[in-house]
XYZ file of C-alpha atoms in Angstrom:
613
model
C 4.372 35.583 -17.911
C 1.223 33.552 -17.296
C 1.761 29.787 -17.063
C 0.727 28.105 -20.282
C -1.886 25.383 -20.387
C -0.349 21.903 -20.455
C -1.168 21.318 -24.114
C 0.678 19.042 -26.494
C 2.359 22.021 -28.147
C 3.607 23.292 -24.777
C 5.031 19.896 -23.882
C 6.618 19.546 -27.321
C 8.457 22.837 -26.733
C 9.328 21.819 -23.202
C 10.796 18.467 -24.339
C 13.598 20.402 -25.986
C 14.819 21.197 -22.457
C 16.321 18.097 -20.885
C 16.076 17.441 -17.130
C 19.858 17.883 -16.953
C 19.596 21.360 -18.478
C 16.659 22.338 -16.248
C 18.579 21.170 -13.144
C 21.207 23.816 -13.906
C 18.761 26.367 -12.460
C 18.762 24.677 -9.035
C 21.582 26.768 -7.464
C 19.822 29.964 -8.570
C 16.584 28.905 -6.826
C 17.847 27.242 -3.641
C 18.122 29.091 -0.352
C 21.282 27.092 0.431
C 23.662 25.227 -1.973
C 22.492 21.765 -0.926
C 19.681 19.324 -1.648
C 17.836 16.419 -0.039
C 16.976 13.048 -1.537
C 13.452 11.729 -1.122
C 12.343 8.279 -0.028
C 9.286 6.439 1.277
C 8.982 6.541 5.079
C 5.978 4.958 6.791
C 3.802 5.076 3.684
C 4.665 8.718 2.907
C 7.218 10.078 0.475
C 9.440 12.469 2.461
C 12.638 14.438 2.191
C 14.393 13.784 5.544
C 17.142 16.084 6.746
C 20.534 14.352 6.267
C 23.451 14.854 8.611
C 25.690 15.833 5.707
C 23.461 17.108 2.869
C 25.005 16.745 -0.607
C 25.917 19.973 -2.368
C 24.276 20.999 -5.603
C 26.459 20.186 -8.585
C 25.943 20.030 -12.335
C 25.116 16.308 -12.056
C 21.361 15.571 -11.970
C 20.406 13.378 -8.952
C 18.952 10.064 -10.052
C 16.386 10.076 -7.235
C 13.772 12.760 -6.466
C 15.632 15.717 -4.981
C 14.414 18.909 -3.284
C 16.394 22.035 -2.467
C 15.978 24.036 0.771
C 13.979 27.254 0.520
C 15.578 28.989 3.503
C 19.185 29.873 4.131
C 21.114 29.173 7.312
C 19.796 32.422 8.824
C 16.187 31.620 7.864
C 16.074 34.168 5.052
C 14.668 33.466 1.590
C 16.166 34.306 -1.798
C 13.353 32.805 -3.948
C 9.615 32.685 -3.228
C 8.456 29.182 -4.159
C 4.736 28.802 -4.830
C 3.633 25.154 -4.766
C 0.252 24.582 -6.444
C -0.552 21.024 -5.427
C -3.107 18.580 -6.816
C -3.433 17.154 -3.299
C -4.901 20.517 -2.259
C -7.365 20.923 -5.149
C -8.472 19.343 -8.412
C -6.397 19.754 -11.570
C -8.727 22.385 -13.019
C -8.380 24.502 -9.874
C -4.570 24.176 -9.957
C -4.467 25.382 -13.568
C -6.844 28.287 -12.819
C -4.799 29.268 -9.766
C -1.612 29.312 -11.835
C -3.281 31.644 -14.323
C -4.664 33.861 -11.536
C -1.351 34.137 -9.673
C 0.522 34.729 -12.923
C -1.696 37.693 -13.775
C -1.323 39.067 -10.248
C 2.475 38.838 -10.394
C 2.643 40.412 -13.849
C 0.407 43.292 -12.746
C 2.984 44.052 -10.030
C 5.904 43.934 -12.459
C 7.213 40.640 -11.070
C 8.979 38.114 -13.322
C 8.933 34.431 -12.424
C 9.851 30.964 -13.637
C 7.271 28.175 -13.923
C 7.329 24.409 -14.171
C 4.845 21.534 -14.069
C 4.970 18.189 -12.286
C 4.104 14.795 -13.813
C 1.236 14.702 -11.268
C -0.207 17.961 -12.645
C 1.005 20.251 -9.859
C 2.687 23.529 -10.711
C 5.515 25.569 -9.216
C 6.112 29.311 -9.623
C 9.545 30.619 -8.602
C 9.907 34.337 -7.784
C 13.612 35.297 -7.459
C 14.418 38.189 -5.107
C 17.214 40.709 -5.584
C 17.457 41.088 -1.795
C 16.843 38.319 0.707
C 13.673 38.529 2.794
C 13.235 37.186 6.302
C 11.363 33.916 6.718
C 8.391 35.454 8.615
C 7.946 38.160 5.943
C 7.868 35.605 3.146
C 5.599 33.270 5.091
C 3.086 36.080 5.591
C 3.171 36.923 1.889
C 2.721 33.300 0.755
C -0.124 32.709 3.248
C -1.858 35.785 1.806
C -1.493 34.379 -1.718
C -2.985 31.094 -0.461
C -6.203 33.046 0.188
C -6.218 33.989 -3.505
C -5.311 30.503 -4.781
C -6.875 27.604 -2.810
C -4.489 25.025 -4.342
C -1.416 26.875 -3.046
C 0.352 24.915 -0.305
C 2.130 27.412 1.995
C 3.784 24.718 4.133
C 7.260 24.881 2.464
C 7.538 28.496 3.662
C 6.057 27.684 7.079
C 8.966 25.451 8.091
C 12.271 27.312 8.309
C 14.385 24.200 8.978
C 12.767 21.661 6.635
C 10.925 23.672 3.979
C 12.070 22.460 0.559
C 10.835 22.136 -3.017
C 11.611 20.053 -6.090
C 13.055 22.294 -8.787
C 12.969 21.981 -12.597
C 14.602 18.779 -13.817
C 14.215 16.908 -10.528
C 12.883 13.342 -10.737
C 9.344 12.631 -9.532
C 8.380 9.829 -7.156
C 5.937 8.393 -9.701
C 8.353 8.656 -12.639
C 9.233 11.461 -14.991
C 10.756 14.825 -14.104
C 9.716 18.339 -13.166
C 9.224 20.014 -16.563
C 10.257 23.621 -17.132
C 7.487 25.548 -18.952
C 9.453 28.790 -19.153
C 12.108 28.753 -21.870
C 15.568 27.968 -20.489
C 17.033 31.250 -21.756
C 14.196 33.299 -20.214
C 14.388 31.344 -16.957
C 18.134 31.935 -16.664
C 17.659 35.641 -17.363
C 14.871 35.949 -14.748
C 16.926 34.169 -12.111
C 19.982 36.311 -12.852
C 18.177 39.677 -13.047
C 16.031 39.174 -9.984
C 12.961 41.088 -8.811
C 13.623 44.376 -7.024
C 12.284 45.414 -3.633
C 10.036 47.888 -5.468
C 8.269 45.038 -7.287
C 7.883 43.097 -4.030
C 6.430 46.202 -2.359
C 3.913 46.463 -5.213
C 2.921 42.831 -4.611
C 2.423 43.484 -0.894
C 0.234 46.479 -1.731
C -1.865 44.414 -4.155
C -2.291 41.750 -1.459
C -3.049 44.210 1.366
C -6.583 42.855 2.022
C -5.357 39.252 2.059
C -2.425 40.126 4.337
C -4.829 41.683 6.830
C -7.201 38.737 6.625
C -4.388 36.201 7.065
C -3.235 37.962 10.240
C -6.787 37.983 11.602
C -7.230 34.265 10.867
C -3.945 33.495 12.601
C -4.935 35.547 15.668
C -8.339 33.888 15.762
C -6.815 30.413 15.540
C -4.414 31.252 18.371
C -7.270 32.485 20.582
C -9.329 29.346 19.928
C -6.342 27.135 20.754
C -5.562 29.121 23.920
C -9.166 28.929 25.127
C -9.307 25.188 24.430
C -6.032 24.612 26.280
C -7.266 26.605 29.268
C -10.379 24.409 29.506
C -8.529 21.164 28.779
C -10.461 20.363 25.591
C -9.538 19.920 21.942
C -9.752 23.077 19.797
C -12.912 23.296 17.688
C -11.998 23.699 13.984
C -12.982 27.032 12.491
C -16.137 27.161 10.420
C -17.039 29.896 7.966
C -14.655 30.005 5.015
C -12.973 26.823 6.307
C -16.180 24.794 6.689
C -16.132 21.486 4.756
C -18.726 22.556 2.204
C -16.883 25.818 1.478
C -13.591 23.958 1.056
C -15.343 21.527 -1.309
C -16.672 24.413 -3.430
C -13.248 26.080 -3.588
C -11.014 23.061 -4.169
C -13.265 20.313 -5.548
C -11.957 17.864 -2.905
C -14.602 16.068 -0.850
C -14.987 13.419 1.843
C -15.538 10.123 0.004
C -17.163 8.626 3.124
C -19.821 11.339 2.891
C -20.247 11.680 -0.890
C -19.971 8.615 -3.112
C -19.266 10.531 -6.330
C -18.496 13.996 -7.730
C -22.178 14.236 -8.673
C -23.273 13.889 -5.044
C -20.657 16.412 -3.936
C -21.886 18.898 -6.557
C -25.491 18.452 -5.469
C -24.578 19.090 -1.818
C -23.214 22.513 -2.792
C -26.038 23.323 -5.226
C -28.680 22.325 -2.680
C -27.188 24.746 -0.195
C -26.958 27.541 -2.767
C -30.657 27.048 -3.544
C -31.582 27.003 0.157
C -29.731 30.307 0.662
C -31.680 32.038 -2.098
C -29.095 32.021 -4.872
C -30.128 32.273 -8.497
C -28.750 30.197 -11.365
C -27.061 33.317 -12.772
C -25.245 33.847 -9.464
C -24.108 30.223 -9.433
C -22.721 30.538 -12.972
C -20.889 33.719 -11.967
C -19.143 32.112 -8.994
C -18.163 28.969 -10.921
C -15.585 31.217 -12.530
C -15.034 33.238 -9.358
C -14.683 32.223 -5.737
C -15.771 28.571 -6.185
C -13.635 27.068 -8.985
C -13.660 23.661 -7.257
C -17.353 23.272 -8.010
C -16.635 23.930 -11.692
C -13.786 21.402 -11.619
C -16.189 18.717 -10.381
C -17.879 18.891 -13.789
C -14.542 17.904 -15.428
C -14.984 20.252 -18.408
C -17.095 23.210 -19.525
C -19.162 21.189 -22.022
C -20.269 18.792 -19.292
C -20.936 21.717 -16.981
C -23.204 23.400 -19.529
C -25.006 20.119 -20.183
C -25.661 19.251 -16.527
C -25.901 22.523 -14.586
C -29.462 23.506 -15.556
C -30.852 20.073 -14.712
C -28.940 19.827 -11.427
C -30.038 23.313 -10.387
C -33.673 22.417 -11.067
C -33.216 19.265 -9.002
C -31.683 21.310 -6.161
C -34.715 23.604 -6.123
C -37.049 20.607 -6.079
C -35.035 19.002 -3.262
C -35.504 21.993 -0.949
C -39.168 22.273 -2.009
C -38.541 25.674 -3.437
C -39.809 26.154 -7.028
C -37.394 27.774 -9.426
C -40.034 30.399 -10.292
C -41.767 32.603 -7.786
C -44.832 30.913 -6.377
C -48.007 32.843 -5.638
C -48.808 30.619 -2.675
C -47.413 31.193 0.789
C -45.108 28.588 2.209
C -46.051 27.632 5.729
C -43.092 25.378 6.494
C -40.236 27.254 8.101
C -36.636 26.084 7.837
C -34.650 27.653 10.638
C -31.372 27.942 8.765
C -32.677 29.139 5.414
C -35.958 31.039 5.800
C -35.743 34.795 5.597
C -36.588 36.676 8.794
C -39.920 38.463 8.807
C -41.199 41.427 10.835
C -42.594 40.072 14.079
C -45.864 41.907 13.778
C -45.709 43.828 17.006
C -47.848 46.667 15.620
C -50.083 47.343 12.664
C -48.920 50.813 11.617
C -48.429 51.432 7.886
C -47.168 54.418 5.864
C -46.843 55.030 2.150
C -43.478 54.242 0.580
C -43.017 57.808 -0.655
C -43.724 59.151 2.825
C -41.141 56.813 4.352
C -38.426 57.922 1.910
C -39.247 61.576 2.574
C -39.132 60.918 6.328
C -35.705 59.270 6.038
C -34.371 62.236 4.021
C -35.590 64.677 6.675
C -34.189 62.572 9.509
C -30.813 62.412 7.774
C -30.626 66.201 7.898
C -31.476 66.155 11.595
C -28.856 63.467 12.183
C -26.040 65.331 10.432
C -26.981 68.766 11.802
C -27.963 68.041 15.413
C -27.690 64.473 16.679
C -24.170 63.735 15.432
C -22.846 66.748 17.327
C -24.654 65.703 20.499
C -23.595 62.071 20.347
C -19.936 62.703 19.567
C -19.580 64.096 23.095
C -20.311 60.598 24.462
C -17.062 59.057 23.228
C -16.974 55.408 22.148
C -20.570 54.877 23.218
C -21.644 57.862 21.133
C -19.837 56.428 18.098
C -21.844 53.201 18.408
C -25.095 55.162 18.836
C -24.383 57.231 15.731
C -23.900 54.100 13.652
C -26.948 52.390 15.158
C -29.105 55.390 14.218
C -27.732 55.197 10.683
C -28.609 51.497 10.628
C -32.172 52.314 11.731
C -32.533 54.841 8.895
C -30.956 52.394 6.441
C -33.430 49.721 7.516
C -36.325 52.166 7.063
C -35.278 53.061 3.531
C -34.587 49.493 2.450
C -37.726 47.956 3.945
C -39.809 51.109 3.241
C -41.356 51.246 6.695
C -41.375 53.588 9.680
C -42.042 50.673 12.042
C -39.061 49.001 13.674
C -40.145 45.576 14.932
C -37.186 43.280 14.268
C -34.918 41.783 16.897
C -31.538 42.980 18.128
C -29.799 40.236 16.153
C -30.890 41.823 12.876
C -29.113 45.051 13.751
C -26.210 43.140 15.257
C -25.660 41.444 11.872
C -25.900 44.785 10.063
C -23.391 46.473 12.376
C -21.078 43.536 13.020
C -21.649 43.723 16.772
C -22.908 41.373 19.485
C -26.680 41.298 19.917
C -26.208 42.020 23.620
C -24.551 45.313 22.687
C -27.514 46.259 20.499
C -30.037 45.417 23.232
C -28.116 47.771 25.532
C -27.819 50.552 22.936
C -31.425 50.649 21.667
C -32.964 52.083 24.877
C -30.108 54.586 25.049
C -30.749 55.578 21.440
C -34.437 56.094 22.180
C -33.519 58.530 24.936
C -30.819 60.300 22.915
C -32.873 60.592 19.710
C -34.991 63.417 21.161
C -38.330 61.935 20.107
C -37.297 60.345 16.800
C -37.401 56.777 18.163
C -40.404 55.881 20.323
C -41.086 52.475 21.848
C -44.744 51.461 21.408
C -44.766 47.775 22.388
C -42.650 45.468 24.531
C -41.183 42.195 23.297
C -43.313 39.135 23.887
C -42.914 35.590 22.578
C -41.659 35.791 19.005
C -42.357 39.514 18.819
C -39.484 41.933 19.337
C -39.705 45.354 20.944
C -41.536 47.665 18.574
C -40.446 51.242 17.856
C -42.014 53.931 15.677
C -39.704 56.350 13.878
C -41.035 59.847 13.308
C -39.959 63.462 12.810
C -40.687 65.369 16.043
C -42.407 68.709 15.664
C -39.436 70.662 17.023
C -37.277 69.354 14.151
C -39.751 70.025 11.320
C -38.563 73.570 10.555
C -34.921 72.470 10.431
C -35.767 69.618 8.081
C -37.629 71.959 5.727
C -34.827 74.519 5.591
C -32.100 72.042 4.567
C -31.790 70.400 1.172
C -31.644 66.614 1.019
C -28.269 64.955 0.507
C -27.465 62.728 -2.444
C -26.726 59.036 -1.915
C -27.964 56.503 0.609
C -27.332 56.187 4.317
C -25.935 52.951 5.719
C -25.316 51.374 9.086
C -22.075 49.542 8.424
C -21.472 48.057 5.013
C -19.768 44.652 5.247
C -16.308 46.004 4.422
C -16.344 48.138 7.568
C -16.825 45.078 9.738
C -13.105 44.618 9.006
C -12.022 48.275 8.851
C -13.954 49.517 11.888
C -16.498 52.139 12.953
C -14.162 55.121 12.540
C -13.416 54.194 8.914
C -17.170 53.876 8.253
C -17.850 57.453 9.409
C -14.796 58.838 7.608
C -15.805 57.141 4.347
C -19.364 58.452 4.726
C -18.117 62.020 5.227
C -16.225 61.778 1.922
C -18.976 59.958 0.041
C -21.858 62.167 1.139
C -20.084 65.477 1.590
C -21.357 68.349 -0.521
C -17.733 68.961 -1.573
C -14.598 66.825 -1.578
C -13.298 67.380 1.959
C -9.796 67.929 3.282
C -8.481 65.984 6.266
C -9.247 68.949 8.546
C -12.814 69.125 7.216
C -13.326 65.418 7.885
C -12.113 65.878 11.466
C -14.610 68.720 11.954
C -17.494 66.869 10.291
C -17.072 63.555 12.073
C -15.990 64.927 15.447
C -13.289 62.262 15.628
C -9.683 62.814 16.655
C -7.221 63.747 13.930
C -5.095 60.701 14.726
C -8.058 58.337 14.310
C -9.119 60.046 11.069
C -5.613 59.940 9.562
C -5.254 56.259 10.481
C -8.563 55.443 8.783
C -7.674 57.505 5.709
C -4.331 55.724 5.404
C -5.926 52.277 5.664
C -8.657 53.025 3.108
C -6.174 54.663 0.758
C -4.001 51.520 0.859
C -7.022 49.497 -0.304
C -7.689 52.000 -3.124
C -11.074 52.953 -1.644
C -10.220 56.663 -1.596
C -7.600 58.917 -3.127
C -6.214 62.354 -2.374
C -6.017 65.028 -5.067
C -4.826 68.549 -4.381
C -5.335 68.034 -0.661
C -8.941 66.819 -1.035
C -10.227 63.279 -0.580
C -12.383 61.535 -3.178
C -14.009 58.117 -3.518
C -12.391 55.756 -6.040
C -15.435 54.792 -8.078
C -13.837 51.700 -9.621
C -13.262 49.931 -6.281
C -16.045 47.502 -5.369
C -16.694 47.568 -1.619
C -18.388 44.169 -1.880
C -15.374 42.575 -3.593
C -13.055 44.174 -1.037
C -15.235 42.874 1.809
C -14.916 39.371 0.363
C -11.112 39.661 0.174
C -10.937 40.917 3.756
C -13.086 38.020 4.970
C -15.873 40.354 6.139
C -18.540 38.481 4.155
C -17.488 35.200 5.771
C -17.765 36.849 9.197
C -21.231 38.176 8.336
C -22.369 34.749 7.105
C -21.124 33.088 10.300
C -22.944 35.630 12.453
C -26.195 35.244 10.498
C -25.964 31.445 10.795
C -25.292 31.667 14.533
C -28.273 33.967 15.026
C -30.536 31.591 13.109
C -29.551 28.713 15.353
C -30.211 30.823 18.424
C -33.617 31.861 17.065
C -34.347 28.213 16.336
C -33.578 27.289 19.949
C -35.850 30.074 21.238
C -38.688 29.134 18.884
C -38.348 25.480 19.922
C -38.794 26.504 23.550
C -41.865 28.546 22.667
C -43.407 25.867 20.445
C -42.687 22.784 22.524
C -41.965 24.246 25.951
C -38.511 22.657 25.749
C -35.196 24.280 26.460
C -32.693 22.871 23.943
C -29.616 24.614 25.269
C -27.063 25.190 22.527
C -23.534 24.228 23.472
C -20.674 26.296 22.057
C -19.712 23.563 19.577
C -23.322 23.487 18.305
C -23.397 27.237 17.731
C -19.994 27.155 16.010
C -20.246 23.679 14.471
C -17.796 23.662 11.527
C -19.581 20.709 9.928
C -22.864 22.610 9.663
C -23.783 24.288 6.425
C -23.463 27.991 7.143
C -25.588 30.550 5.381
C -23.885 31.612 2.133
C -24.574 35.203 1.137
C -25.624 35.358 -2.544
C -23.175 37.488 -4.576
C -24.158 40.868 -6.005
C -22.031 43.636 -7.474
C -24.876 46.148 -7.023
C -24.200 47.557 -3.562
C -27.759 48.709 -2.871
C -29.180 45.306 -3.819
C -26.522 43.622 -1.691
C -27.217 45.736 1.399
C -30.958 45.221 0.984
C -30.459 41.472 0.773
C -28.380 41.533 3.969
C -31.214 43.268 5.822
C -33.653 40.604 4.662
C -31.521 37.623 5.630
C -30.176 38.966 8.937
C-alpha cells in the first residue's frame, strides 16, 4: 500500500481513528514492551533513557512518547522508516513515501503508515522473524540512498533508537495520525512479513547495499587518515557536497542563500555550466533531484518560472541557450570541455576511422587478448586500456590520440599515474598498432597514431566485423571491476550466447573470477542464464545501475579533480607560478563538482564522458 497524499478526504477518514485506538498498535511495533517520555533538554526535544521505563499499556500517554526499536539483545522486530521534514522539504518527504511504498509493494512487503502533525511520515515494516541490529541498519541505510528524507539514525543506535508510534502526542500539539485503516494495520502487524519478502527487498536494494558499504569504508579510511595526521577529517564531497544535498532535499544554508529563489539559481547555474539541457533538468526534477522541484512549492509555479530561470542561468554563465556560431575564447577551468591538444595535424575520413576500428577489434580479440592475458593483472589493465583507445577513436572519429592520461584515467576509473605507466607498455605490446609520434610539451600531451600494421591486414580481411560497440570501462564497471567488464563484453559481443566455460576460454580469466563476476552481475539483473547459456538483460539500464551504485558520483569527482589539476598546471604555464594544490583544495566538499548530464542512451552517454573527461 502506497501512502496516501495528506488530503482533506484522507484526514477525514483518519479522524475516525482516535489516538487511543491508534496507540493500541504500539506493543505490536515496539522492540521491547516499554516506552520513553519526551521533554525539552538544552533547547532540544529528546527522549532520555529512564532508569525504570514505563511499560506499554492500553492507556495513551499524555506526553509525547516513543517506543524502543531494538530489543534487549539488539534485534529488531519492526523496521521503522522515519521520513523527516528536518531532512528534506515536505514535497520530498511525500515523494519519498510514495517511492518507498512502491518499492516495498514490488517486493511483496506489507506495511503500516502514519503522518506527523509536522508533515513527517513513518512506515512500519513488521517482521515475522527478528533481524539483528547490524542487518537492519544496513538495510535502512541502503533505503536512505533511495529516499533522501529518510533518517536512519533510529536504527543506528541500538541502545537509544526509538520512534513515536501512531496515536502518540507530538511536541507541537496534535498526535501521530494513522493513515492505514485500523483493521488493515492490525492485520499487517499480526500477519507479519516473511523472510522471503525481506530477502526480495535485499535483492531489490543490492546496488544501494553495495554503495552504502563502500561509503562507510571510505568514511572510515578518511577518519583514520585524519587521526593519523592529527587533523580534522575532511567531509566527503561528491554526492554529499552541499549543492548536491540542496538539489536532493531542498534544504539550503540560509547564510549563503537568502531565499529559495537564490538556492534554485545556484543549482540551475551549475547545471548550465556543466552542459545540461532544459529537457534534462525537467527529467531530473522528477528523478534524482526532487529537492530542487520542492523549492518551487508546486508544479504550477515550477512551470511558470523554470523557463525564465533557465534562460537567466545560461546568461549568467555567458553561455547562450542556442548554439553560437562564434568561438568562445574564455576558458573556465571547471566547466569547459577538454579539447585535443594539437600535438599533430594528421586527419582521416570518418568512414576510414570506423573501418580501422572494426579491423583493429578483430586483431584485438584474435591475437592481442591472448598475448596480454599471459601478463596477469598488468595484462588485464592493458587489455582494457586498448579497448578504451579504440572506444575513443570511434567516438571522436579520429586515428590520432593526443589527449592526456587523465582523460583515459576518467574513462577507466584508474589513477592518471597508472595510465602514464601503461601507455608506453601498450605501445610496445600492441605490435605496431600504437605509435608515438610526438612527445608531450607544455599543454600538449604525448601524441600517438593508431594504425593497422601490414602484418595484420590479411587477418583483418579474413574475419567478419562484430556487431556492437567496443568500450573501455562503462561507468557501472568502475564499481563492479575490470573482470566483470570483460565478462560482460564476452556475453554482449559474442557471436553466440556463451556458457560459463566458453567465457573462461574467451576471456582467459580464471573460472573462480568469472563465476564471481557472473554472480554479481546476475544479482543486479544485468545478465541471466537460460539453458546453461548467458544472455544480456536488455531491460536493465547500465547508466541507471551506475547511478545507484554511486559510480557516476565517483566519475564526476574524478573529472572535477582532474580539472583542478589541469587548472594548476595551466596557471604555472601561463603565469610562471606554481599554485600547489593542497589535498583539501583538490577534494574541497564546498566546491561545485562537475555534474554529469543524464542520458538514457548509452552511446550518447559514453560519448559525452569522453568529451568532458
